[in-house]
Amino acid sequence: MVGICTVLIGLGLWLGIAWWRKRDIPQTPWFLRATAVSGAAAIVALESGWIVTEVGRQPWIVYNVMRTEDAVTGASGVSITLAAVVLLYTALGIATVVVLRTMSRRWREAEIPETDVPYGPRSTAPQAAESS
Amino acid sequence: LSKADAAAAVLWVGATLYAVFGGADFGAGFWALLAGGRNRGEQPRALIAWAIGPVWEANHVWLIFVLVVLWTAFSTAFESIMSTLFIPLSLAAFGIVLRGAGFAFHKLAPKVRGRRLSEYLFAVSSVLTPFFMGTVVGAIASGRVSVGNATGDLVTSWLNPLSLLVGALFVATGAYLSAVFLINDARRFGDFALERYFAVRALAAALVAGAVAFAGVFVLRDDARYVYDRLTSEALPLVILSGACGLAVVALLVRGARRGTRALAVGAVVGVVWGWGVAQFPYLLPEQLTISDGAAPSATLTALLVVFGAAVALVLPALALLYTLSQRSILLESETESPGG
């Protein structure tokens, strides 16, 4: 996590310095390669961070206050709920990838305007919103 | 009024806002489900997507608000409710996730079949989620959640006549609120056929919700005596207020009037939520855990109340602006086609 973070900050500095001096991105394929990898690297860093805090904290759920075994629910069927959550999010993850790929394909074919996405920028803002 | 009572009032404010905004939001999904086949249901569904598109996520911040206040201020009650009622709560959570995914994907899925599946997921989970939340409220009101980690019955606590009835009441109330809101949305959109369409449905939903609430009184009498006794004494003015608001909406709709229907419909729901609160007082879990016994230490409550004050100052103006812009049709959700065609 710390390693990836440092590299990502370095990448940002590289871009910042190039922009400051030449008003352009660094002119080397290695910069583009690093940028392409940085998105996935950020997710890896995020997950590593979670693993460090959650696993590193054991056997405490609240450090030095409450142990995980004392905090866990007394209800049976936790494994079923866990399985259901894993299945649900696997299905949602697959659906998200499929939808994102479809959106990308439709844009390339100009089938839908680029504004037509959730949270996307709006090229034709309504008039009342423009004045605010 | 103690600090713990104030925290309980904050909890109830959150529950009220969720019942109104979240309820109307779930109700919209209910009407999407009932709208019928591909062509017949196309127009109502388009109006629903258009009406709730800009606000549907904001409506559900109140659920998070309620959960955070509950575990911060009343962690014993939170532990008891979450562990004993984890089945309906998990099902409600799955419903919320599937509903959001269905709504987000319903225009973007690659094939028509995928879009239909998304719409269907959105609509079905919009009905199931409030139903399971209602069973949770029924379980709490009837004293089936005992204090401690999963000490209540995991199944019969929420699978009983009262819980099922409150579940049905939640679905009916949401459908009623939503239909009243959609009448106004249809008019705002200038579609008079849809305005009549939802006026008829608002009337039907009002009658069903009224009937379920009426039946609920008798089930409460047999099953949740503490709540029933206070509902028919201390909380009676609120019950009467709720009934009067509900009847006034019916009278207005029958006469074809629209003005004031939304405020009155909201009044009917607020009356029920606060009627329940007053009926449970001073208990969080009737006859098992009082508000003062279940409350967090004083410093925690102070912090919570301060945060609530800050949230009121910061969040409410923003939400008011969102709803105002949405009602004046200034916000466009990312869609180019409109319900009319």
Short mmCIF file of C-alpha atoms in Angstrom, two decimals:
data_model
loop_
_atom_site.label_atom_id
_atom_site.label_comp_id
_atom_site.label_asym_id
_atom_site.label_seq_id
_atom_site.Cartn_x
_atom_site.Cartn_y
_atom_site.Cartn_z
CA MET A 1 0.00 0.00 0.00
CA VAL A 2 2.71 2.44 1.05
CA GLY A 3 4.89 1.45 -1.93
CA ILE A 4 2.12 1.87 -4.50
CA CYS A 5 1.07 5.18 -2.90
CA THR A 6 4.61 6.52 -3.11
CA VAL A 7 4.89 5.49 -6.77
CA LEU A 8 1.50 7.08 -7.56
CA ILE A 9 2.53 10.35 -5.87
CA GLY A 10 5.76 10.18 -7.92
CA LEU A 11 3.73 9.72 -11.09
CA GLY A 12 1.64 12.76 -10.20
CA LEU A 13 4.79 14.81 -9.55
CA TRP A 14 6.24 13.68 -12.90
CA LEU A 15 3.13 14.96 -14.68
CA GLY A 16 3.10 18.14 -12.58
CA ILE A 17 6.73 18.99 -13.41
CA ALA A 18 6.27 18.21 -17.12
CA TRP A 19 3.14 20.37 -17.22
CA TRP A 20 4.84 23.20 -15.36
CA ARG A 21 7.82 23.23 -17.71
CA LYS A 22 6.34 22.29 -21.11
CA ARG A 23 2.55 22.62 -20.72
CA ASP A 24 2.24 19.03 -21.89
CA ILE A 25 2.27 15.46 -20.57
CA PRO A 26 5.68 13.72 -20.47
CA GLN A 27 6.63 12.63 -23.99
CA THR A 28 7.55 9.06 -23.29
CA PRO A 29 5.53 5.84 -23.69
CA TRP A 30 6.57 4.88 -20.16
CA PHE A 31 4.45 7.68 -18.75
CA LEU A 32 1.36 6.40 -20.58
CA ARG A 33 2.11 2.82 -19.54
CA ALA A 34 2.43 3.90 -15.91
CA THR A 35 -0.78 5.92 -16.13
CA ALA A 36 -2.68 2.97 -17.58
CA VAL A 37 -1.52 0.75 -14.71
CA SER A 38 -2.14 3.40 -12.03
CA GLY A 39 -5.93 2.90 -11.93
CA ALA A 40 -5.65 -0.77 -11.09
CA ALA A 41 -2.71 -0.03 -8.76
CA ALA A 42 -4.88 2.40 -6.77
CA ILE A 43 -7.44 -0.36 -6.19
CA VAL A 44 -4.71 -2.80 -5.13
CA ALA A 45 -3.41 -0.16 -2.68
CA LEU A 46 -6.92 0.39 -1.30
CA GLU A 47 -7.50 -3.33 -0.75
CA SER A 48 -4.07 -3.78 0.80
CA GLY A 49 -4.84 -0.97 3.21
CA TRP A 50 -8.07 -2.67 4.29
CA ILE A 51 -6.28 -5.98 4.79
CA VAL A 52 -3.62 -4.25 6.92
CA THR A 53 -6.20 -2.63 9.22
CA GLU A 54 -8.64 -5.54 9.44
CA VAL A 55 -6.18 -8.43 9.74
CA GLY A 56 -3.60 -6.41 11.66
CA ARG A 57 -6.18 -5.53 14.32
CA GLN A 58 -6.96 -9.15 15.21
CA PRO A 59 -7.88 -10.60 17.66
CA TRP A 60 -9.45 -7.24 18.53
CA ILE A 61 -12.53 -5.79 16.83
CA VAL A 62 -12.09 -2.58 18.84
CA TYR A 63 -8.41 -2.42 19.73
CA ASN A 64 -7.81 -3.26 23.41
CA VAL A 65 -11.53 -2.90 24.16
CA MET A 66 -13.47 -5.76 22.59
CA ARG A 67 -12.33 -9.03 21.05
CA THR A 68 -13.77 -10.18 17.72
CA GLU A 69 -15.00 -13.45 19.24
CA ASP A 70 -17.01 -11.48 21.83
CA ALA A 71 -18.49 -9.17 19.21
CA VAL A 72 -19.63 -11.76 16.68
CA THR A 73 -23.37 -12.39 16.36
CA GLY A 74 -24.87 -15.26 18.33
CA ALA A 75 -27.25 -16.03 15.48
CA SER A 76 -26.79 -19.13 13.37
CA GLY A 77 -26.68 -19.00 9.59
CA VAL A 78 -23.90 -16.46 9.24
CA SER A 79 -22.22 -18.65 6.59
CA ILE A 80 -25.41 -18.60 4.51
CA THR A 81 -25.57 -14.80 4.67
CA LEU A 82 -21.89 -14.57 3.76
CA ALA A 83 -22.41 -16.88 0.77
CA ALA A 84 -25.41 -14.83 -0.34
CA VAL A 85 -23.43 -11.58 -0.11
CA VAL A 86 -20.53 -13.07 -2.11
CA LEU A 87 -22.91 -14.37 -4.80
CA LEU A 88 -24.82 -11.07 -4.98
CA TYR A 89 -21.72 -8.95 -5.36
CA THR A 90 -20.15 -11.35 -7.85
CA ALA A 91 -23.27 -11.04 -10.00
CA LEU A 92 -23.30 -7.25 -9.60
CA GLY A 93 -19.59 -7.07 -10.42
CA ILE A 94 -20.11 -9.04 -13.63
CA ALA A 95 -23.14 -6.92 -14.54
CA THR A 96 -21.14 -3.73 -13.96
CA VAL A 97 -18.32 -4.87 -16.25
CA VAL A 98 -20.82 -5.91 -18.95
CA VAL A 99 -22.66 -2.57 -18.72
CA LEU A 100 -19.44 -0.54 -18.78
CA ARG A 101 -18.21 -2.43 -21.86
CA THR A 102 -21.57 -1.89 -23.56
CA MET A 103 -21.48 1.82 -22.80
CA SER A 104 -17.96 2.08 -24.18
CA ARG A 105 -18.98 0.24 -27.37
CA ARG A 106 -22.07 2.41 -27.82
CA TRP A 107 -20.07 5.58 -27.48
CA ARG A 108 -17.58 4.42 -30.07
CA GLU A 109 -20.49 3.71 -32.40
CA ALA A 110 -22.03 7.05 -31.35
CA GLU A 111 -25.24 5.25 -30.62
CA ILE A 112 -25.92 7.32 -27.50
CA PRO A 113 -24.69 10.80 -26.64
CA GLU A 114 -21.81 10.92 -24.22
CA THR A 115 -23.93 12.82 -21.73
CA ASP A 116 -26.33 9.94 -21.36
CA VAL A 117 -24.65 8.23 -18.41
CA PRO A 118 -25.30 8.31 -14.70
CA TYR A 119 -23.23 11.05 -13.04
CA GLY A 120 -21.80 11.99 -16.43
CA PRO A 121 -21.07 15.55 -17.52
CA ARG A 122 -23.90 17.29 -19.30
CA SER A 123 -23.14 19.04 -22.52
CA THR A 124 -26.57 20.59 -22.84
CA ALA A 125 -27.22 21.94 -19.37
CA PRO A 126 -30.72 23.26 -18.84
CA GLN A 127 -30.84 27.03 -18.98
CA ALA A 128 -31.89 27.58 -15.40
CA ALA A 129 -28.93 25.55 -14.14
CA GLU A 130 -26.45 27.49 -16.24
CA SER A 131 -27.19 30.78 -14.52
CA SER A 132 -26.61 29.35 -11.04
CA LEU B 1 -36.74 16.03 28.53
CA SER B 2 -33.49 14.17 29.12
CA LYS B 3 -30.60 13.99 26.69
CA ALA B 4 -31.50 10.37 25.98
CA ASP B 5 -35.06 11.39 25.11
CA ALA B 6 -33.69 14.06 22.80
CA ALA B 7 -31.52 11.43 21.07
CA ALA B 8 -34.60 9.21 20.72
CA ALA B 9 -36.46 12.14 19.18
CA VAL B 10 -33.60 12.60 16.71
CA LEU B 11 -33.89 8.90 15.87
CA TRP B 12 -37.61 9.33 15.26
CA VAL B 13 -37.10 12.40 13.08
CA GLY B 14 -34.81 10.28 10.89
CA ALA B 15 -37.34 7.42 10.84
CA THR B 16 -40.10 9.87 9.87
CA LEU B 17 -38.09 11.33 7.00
CA TYR B 18 -37.22 7.83 5.81
CA ALA B 19 -40.86 6.74 6.03
CA VAL B 20 -41.93 9.71 3.88
CA PHE B 21 -39.14 9.96 1.29
CA GLY B 22 -37.92 6.36 1.29
CA GLY B 23 -41.52 5.15 1.47
CA ALA B 24 -42.57 7.20 -1.56
CA ASP B 25 -39.49 5.97 -3.38
CA PHE B 26 -40.29 2.30 -2.72
CA GLY B 27 -43.91 3.01 -3.63
CA ALA B 28 -42.81 4.25 -7.04
CA GLY B 29 -41.26 0.82 -7.61
CA PHE B 30 -44.53 -0.79 -6.53
CA TRP B 31 -46.41 1.10 -9.26
CA ALA B 32 -43.69 0.25 -11.77
CA LEU B 33 -44.29 -3.42 -10.96
CA LEU B 34 -48.06 -3.09 -11.33
CA ALA B 35 -47.91 -0.96 -14.47
CA GLY B 36 -48.29 -4.02 -16.66
CA GLY B 37 -46.67 -5.38 -19.78
CA ARG B 38 -44.16 -3.84 -22.13
CA ASN B 39 -46.36 -1.40 -24.00
CA ARG B 40 -49.11 -0.85 -21.47
CA GLY B 41 -46.69 -0.10 -18.64
CA GLU B 42 -44.27 1.96 -20.70
CA GLN B 43 -45.67 5.43 -19.95
CA PRO B 44 -46.23 5.09 -16.20
CA ARG B 45 -42.79 3.53 -15.83
CA ALA B 46 -41.19 6.34 -17.80
CA LEU B 47 -42.91 8.93 -15.57
CA ILE B 48 -41.72 7.05 -12.47
CA ALA B 49 -38.12 6.93 -13.69
CA TRP B 50 -38.33 10.60 -14.62
CA ALA B 51 -39.84 11.61 -11.26
CA ILE B 52 -37.54 9.70 -8.92
CA GLY B 53 -34.39 9.80 -11.05
CA PRO B 54 -32.83 12.94 -9.54
CA VAL B 55 -33.74 12.19 -5.90
CA TRP B 56 -33.90 8.44 -5.36
CA GLU B 57 -30.44 8.10 -3.83
CA ALA B 58 -30.87 11.11 -1.55
CA ASN B 59 -34.07 9.56 -0.20
CA HIS B 60 -32.13 6.71 1.32
CA VAL B 61 -29.63 8.74 3.34
CA TRP B 62 -32.25 8.66 6.09
CA LEU B 63 -31.87 4.93 6.52
CA ILE B 64 -28.15 5.41 7.13
CA PHE B 65 -28.97 8.28 9.47
CA VAL B 66 -31.32 6.06 11.50
CA LEU B 67 -28.77 3.24 11.69
CA VAL B 68 -25.95 5.55 12.80
CA VAL B 69 -28.06 7.25 15.49
CA LEU B 70 -29.32 3.87 16.71
CA TRP B 71 -25.88 2.32 17.11
CA THR B 72 -24.31 5.46 18.51
CA ALA B 73 -26.96 6.45 21.02
CA PHE B 74 -28.63 3.11 21.76
CA SER B 75 -26.07 0.42 21.05
CA THR B 76 -27.77 -2.23 23.21
CA ALA B 77 -30.99 -1.86 21.23
CA PHE B 78 -28.96 -1.91 18.00
CA GLU B 79 -27.22 -5.14 19.03
CA SER B 80 -30.49 -6.80 20.02
CA ILE B 81 -32.39 -5.75 16.89
CA MET B 82 -29.60 -6.51 14.42
CA SER B 83 -28.74 -9.94 15.81
CA THR B 84 -32.27 -11.23 16.39
CA LEU B 85 -33.74 -9.80 13.18
CA PHE B 86 -30.78 -10.39 10.89
CA ILE B 87 -32.86 -12.42 8.41
CA PRO B 88 -35.41 -9.73 7.44
CA LEU B 89 -32.72 -7.03 7.75
CA SER B 90 -30.38 -8.93 5.41
CA LEU B 91 -33.23 -9.46 2.95
CA ALA B 92 -34.05 -5.74 3.11
CA ALA B 93 -30.38 -4.89 2.53
CA PHE B 94 -30.23 -7.25 -0.48
CA GLY B 95 -33.38 -5.57 -1.75
CA ILE B 96 -31.83 -2.11 -1.45
CA VAL B 97 -28.70 -3.23 -3.32
CA LEU B 98 -30.64 -4.98 -6.10
CA ARG B 99 -33.06 -2.07 -6.37
CA GLY B 100 -30.27 0.45 -6.85
CA ALA B 101 -28.49 -1.79 -9.36
CA GLY B 102 -31.74 -2.35 -11.24
CA PHE B 103 -32.47 1.35 -11.39
CA ALA B 104 -28.94 2.28 -12.44
CA PHE B 105 -28.77 -0.41 -15.15
CA HIS B 106 -32.28 -0.19 -16.58
CA LYS B 107 -31.27 2.15 -19.40
CA LEU B 108 -27.73 0.87 -19.87
CA ALA B 109 -28.00 -2.90 -20.07
CA PRO B 110 -26.70 -4.23 -23.40
CA LYS B 111 -29.82 -6.06 -24.55
CA VAL B 112 -33.54 -5.44 -24.26
CA ARG B 113 -33.79 -8.55 -22.11
CA GLY B 114 -31.21 -7.12 -19.71
CA ARG B 115 -33.15 -3.86 -19.50
CA ARG B 116 -36.37 -5.74 -18.73
CA LEU B 117 -34.56 -7.77 -16.06
CA SER B 118 -33.21 -4.56 -14.50
CA GLU B 119 -36.66 -2.96 -14.43
CA TYR B 120 -38.09 -6.10 -12.92
CA LEU B 121 -35.36 -6.29 -10.24
CA PHE B 122 -35.97 -2.63 -9.36
CA ALA B 123 -39.73 -3.11 -9.08
CA VAL B 124 -39.74 -6.41 -7.17
CA SER B 125 -37.12 -5.32 -4.65
CA SER B 126 -39.00 -2.02 -4.18
CA VAL B 127 -41.90 -4.08 -2.85
CA LEU B 128 -39.93 -6.65 -0.83
CA THR B 129 -37.60 -4.17 0.92
CA PRO B 130 -40.26 -2.10 2.74
CA PHE B 131 -42.14 -5.30 3.49
CA PHE B 132 -39.17 -6.76 5.37
CA MET B 133 -38.56 -3.43 7.12
CA GLY B 134 -42.18 -3.54 8.25
CA THR B 135 -41.72 -7.02 9.71
CA VAL B 136 -38.80 -5.62 11.71
CA VAL B 137 -40.96 -2.83 13.13
CA GLY B 138 -43.70 -5.36 13.94
CA ALA B 139 -41.16 -7.52 15.79
CA ILE B 140 -39.95 -4.56 17.85
CA ALA B 141 -43.44 -3.24 18.64
CA SER B 142 -44.66 -6.63 19.83
CA GLY B 143 -41.71 -7.08 22.18
CA ARG B 144 -40.27 -10.07 20.29
CA VAL B 145 -36.77 -8.60 20.27
CA SER B 146 -35.24 -9.42 23.63
CA VAL B 147 -32.19 -7.65 25.01
CA GLY B 148 -28.88 -9.28 24.07
CA ASN B 149 -26.99 -10.91 21.24
CA ALA B 150 -29.48 -12.97 19.18
CA THR B 151 -31.56 -13.84 22.23
CA GLY B 152 -34.90 -13.53 20.42
CA ASP B 153 -36.29 -16.19 18.10
CA LEU B 154 -34.62 -15.78 14.71
CA VAL B 155 -37.72 -16.81 12.75
CA THR B 156 -40.92 -16.31 14.72
CA SER B 157 -39.80 -12.87 15.89
CA TRP B 158 -40.63 -11.51 12.42
CA LEU B 159 -42.76 -14.29 10.91
CA ASN B 160 -45.97 -13.65 12.86
CA PRO B 161 -49.33 -12.05 12.05
CA LEU B 162 -48.42 -8.62 13.44
CA SER B 163 -45.08 -8.43 11.61
CA LEU B 164 -46.63 -9.55 8.32
CA LEU B 165 -49.39 -6.99 8.75
CA VAL B 166 -46.98 -4.14 9.46
CA GLY B 167 -44.96 -5.30 6.44
CA ALA B 168 -48.10 -5.03 4.30
CA LEU B 169 -48.84 -1.65 5.86
CA PHE B 170 -45.37 -0.38 4.89
CA VAL B 171 -45.87 -1.46 1.27
CA ALA B 172 -49.38 0.04 1.13
CA THR B 173 -48.31 3.32 2.76
CA GLY B 174 -45.39 3.73 0.38
CA ALA B 175 -47.63 3.02 -2.60
CA TYR B 176 -50.18 5.54 -1.33
CA LEU B 177 -47.62 8.32 -0.76
CA SER B 178 -45.96 7.62 -4.07
CA ALA B 179 -49.22 7.69 -6.02
CA VAL B 180 -50.13 11.06 -4.46
CA PHE B 181 -46.68 12.41 -5.37
CA LEU B 182 -46.91 10.97 -8.90
CA ILE B 183 -50.24 12.73 -9.49
CA ASN B 184 -48.40 16.00 -9.03
CA ASP B 185 -45.41 14.80 -11.07
CA ALA B 186 -47.72 13.81 -13.94
CA ARG B 187 -49.32 17.24 -13.84
CA ARG B 188 -45.94 18.92 -13.69
CA PHE B 189 -45.14 16.96 -16.80
CA GLY B 190 -48.41 17.95 -18.43
CA ASP B 191 -49.72 14.42 -18.91
CA PHE B 192 -53.36 14.51 -17.83
CA ALA B 193 -54.05 10.86 -18.65
CA LEU B 194 -51.29 9.81 -16.24
CA GLU B 195 -52.57 12.30 -13.68
CA ARG B 196 -55.93 10.52 -13.65
CA TYR B 197 -54.14 7.15 -13.77
CA PHE B 198 -52.32 7.88 -10.51
CA ALA B 199 -55.32 9.61 -8.90
CA VAL B 200 -57.29 6.37 -9.20
CA ARG B 201 -54.34 4.42 -7.81
CA ALA B 202 -53.84 6.86 -4.94
CA LEU B 203 -57.48 6.37 -3.95
CA ALA B 204 -57.17 2.59 -4.12
CA ALA B 205 -53.94 2.63 -2.12
CA ALA B 206 -55.47 4.97 0.48
CA LEU B 207 -58.36 2.56 1.00
CA VAL B 208 -56.06 -0.48 1.21
CA ALA B 209 -53.64 1.27 3.59
CA GLY B 210 -56.56 2.42 5.74
CA ALA B 211 -58.01 -1.10 5.84
CA VAL B 212 -54.65 -2.66 6.74
CA ALA B 213 -54.10 -0.06 9.48
CA PHE B 214 -57.60 -0.73 10.82
CA ALA B 215 -56.98 -4.49 10.88
CA GLY B 216 -53.65 -3.75 12.53
CA VAL B 217 -55.40 -2.22 15.54
CA PHE B 218 -57.03 -5.55 16.35
CA VAL B 219 -53.84 -7.56 15.88
CA LEU B 220 -52.04 -5.05 18.11
CA ARG B 221 -54.66 -5.50 20.80
CA ASP B 222 -54.01 -9.25 20.95
CA ASP B 223 -50.29 -9.22 20.29
CA ALA B 224 -48.73 -5.95 21.44
CA ARG B 225 -50.77 -4.90 24.41
CA TYR B 226 -48.39 -2.22 25.69
CA VAL B 227 -48.27 -0.40 22.36
CA TYR B 228 -52.02 -0.87 21.86
CA ASP B 229 -52.90 0.59 25.26
CA ARG B 230 -50.84 3.71 24.72
CA LEU B 231 -51.90 4.03 21.08
CA THR B 232 -55.50 4.27 22.26
CA SER B 233 -54.73 6.74 25.05
CA GLU B 234 -51.59 8.94 24.98
CA ALA B 235 -51.02 8.56 21.25
CA LEU B 236 -54.70 8.80 20.30
CA PRO B 237 -54.52 12.43 19.06
CA LEU B 238 -51.79 11.41 16.60
CA VAL B 239 -53.82 8.42 15.43
CA ILE B 240 -56.83 10.68 14.90
CA LEU B 241 -54.65 13.24 13.09
CA SER B 242 -53.34 10.51 10.79
CA GLY B 243 -56.83 9.20 10.05
CA ALA B 244 -58.18 12.70 9.44
CA CYS B 245 -55.35 13.50 7.01
CA GLY B 246 -55.94 10.22 5.19
CA LEU B 247 -59.68 10.86 4.88
CA ALA B 248 -59.08 14.44 3.74
CA VAL B 249 -56.82 13.18 0.92
CA VAL B 250 -59.52 10.73 -0.15
CA ALA B 251 -62.14 13.51 -0.10
CA LEU B 252 -59.93 15.82 -2.15
CA LEU B 253 -59.07 13.13 -4.70
CA VAL B 254 -62.74 12.16 -5.13
CA ARG B 255 -63.56 15.81 -5.84
CA GLY B 256 -60.69 15.98 -8.32
CA ALA B 257 -58.78 18.52 -6.26
CA ARG B 258 -55.00 18.32 -6.18
CA ARG B 259 -53.86 21.20 -3.98
CA GLY B 260 -52.81 20.10 -0.52
CA THR B 261 -52.97 16.38 -1.23
CA ARG B 262 -49.23 15.91 -0.83
CA ALA B 263 -49.00 17.72 2.51
CA LEU B 264 -52.01 15.82 3.85
CA ALA B 265 -50.67 12.46 2.68
CA VAL B 266 -47.36 13.23 4.39
CA GLY B 267 -49.31 14.25 7.50
CA ALA B 268 -51.04 10.87 7.57
CA VAL B 269 -47.69 9.04 7.50
CA VAL B 270 -46.05 11.36 10.05
CA GLY B 271 -49.02 10.79 12.37
CA VAL B 272 -48.54 7.02 12.25
CA VAL B 273 -44.75 7.15 12.81
CA TRP B 274 -45.02 9.50 15.80
CA GLY B 275 -48.06 7.63 17.06
CA TRP B 276 -45.87 4.52 17.18
CA GLY B 277 -43.12 6.49 18.92
CA VAL B 278 -45.43 7.86 21.60
CA ALA B 279 -47.02 4.42 22.02
CA GLN B 280 -43.61 2.83 22.68
CA PHE B 281 -42.48 5.57 25.06
CA PRO B 282 -40.50 5.32 27.32
CA TYR B 283 -39.31 2.04 25.78
CA LEU B 284 -36.94 1.36 22.90
CA LEU B 285 -37.92 -2.31 23.06
CA PRO B 286 -41.39 -2.41 24.66
CA GLU B 287 -41.35 -3.58 28.26
CA GLN B 288 -37.73 -4.71 27.97
CA LEU B 289 -35.40 -1.77 27.42
CA THR B 290 -36.20 1.85 28.20
CA ILE B 291 -34.70 4.82 26.42
CA SER B 292 -32.76 5.88 29.52
CA ASP B 293 -31.47 2.36 30.27
CA GLY B 294 -30.42 1.79 26.67
CA ALA B 295 -28.79 5.19 26.16
CA ALA B 296 -25.10 5.75 25.58
CA PRO B 297 -22.99 7.71 28.10
CA SER B 298 -23.73 11.42 28.40
CA ALA B 299 -20.67 12.56 26.43
CA THR B 300 -21.65 10.39 23.46
CA LEU B 301 -25.19 11.77 23.49
CA THR B 302 -23.89 15.34 23.62
CA ALA B 303 -21.63 14.69 20.63
CA LEU B 304 -24.51 13.09 18.75
CA LEU B 305 -26.83 16.02 19.39
CA VAL B 306 -24.15 18.51 18.31
CA VAL B 307 -23.55 16.53 15.12
CA PHE B 308 -27.30 16.43 14.50
CA GLY B 309 -27.45 20.21 14.86
CA ALA B 310 -24.63 20.59 12.35
CA ALA B 311 -26.32 18.13 9.99
CA VAL B 312 -29.57 20.10 10.16
CA ALA B 313 -27.69 23.28 9.31
CA LEU B 314 -25.65 21.72 6.48
CA VAL B 315 -27.73 18.95 4.97
CA LEU B 316 -31.30 20.19 5.18
CA PRO B 317 -30.79 23.32 3.03
CA ALA B 318 -29.03 21.18 0.42
CA LEU B 319 -31.82 18.61 0.41
CA ALA B 320 -34.46 21.34 0.31
CA LEU B 321 -32.69 22.82 -2.72
CA LEU B 322 -32.53 19.39 -4.40
CA TYR B 323 -36.24 18.75 -3.92
CA THR B 324 -37.16 22.30 -4.99
CA LEU B 325 -35.08 22.09 -8.16
CA SER B 326 -36.49 18.66 -8.87
CA GLN B 327 -40.07 19.84 -8.35
CA ARG B 328 -39.52 22.80 -10.67
CA SER B 329 -38.23 20.39 -13.31
CA ILE B 330 -34.88 22.15 -13.42
CA LEU B 331 -32.91 18.98 -12.82
CA LEU B 332 -32.62 16.64 -15.75
CA GLU B 333 -31.58 13.13 -15.02
CA SER B 334 -29.27 11.77 -17.67
CA GLU B 335 -31.95 10.90 -20.15
CA THR B 336 -33.14 12.56 -23.25
CA GLU B 337 -36.50 10.93 -23.77
CA SER B 338 -39.39 11.95 -21.58
CA PRO B 339 -42.45 10.09 -20.36
CA GLY B 340 -44.72 11.65 -22.94
CA GLY B 341 -42.82 10.15 -25.81
#
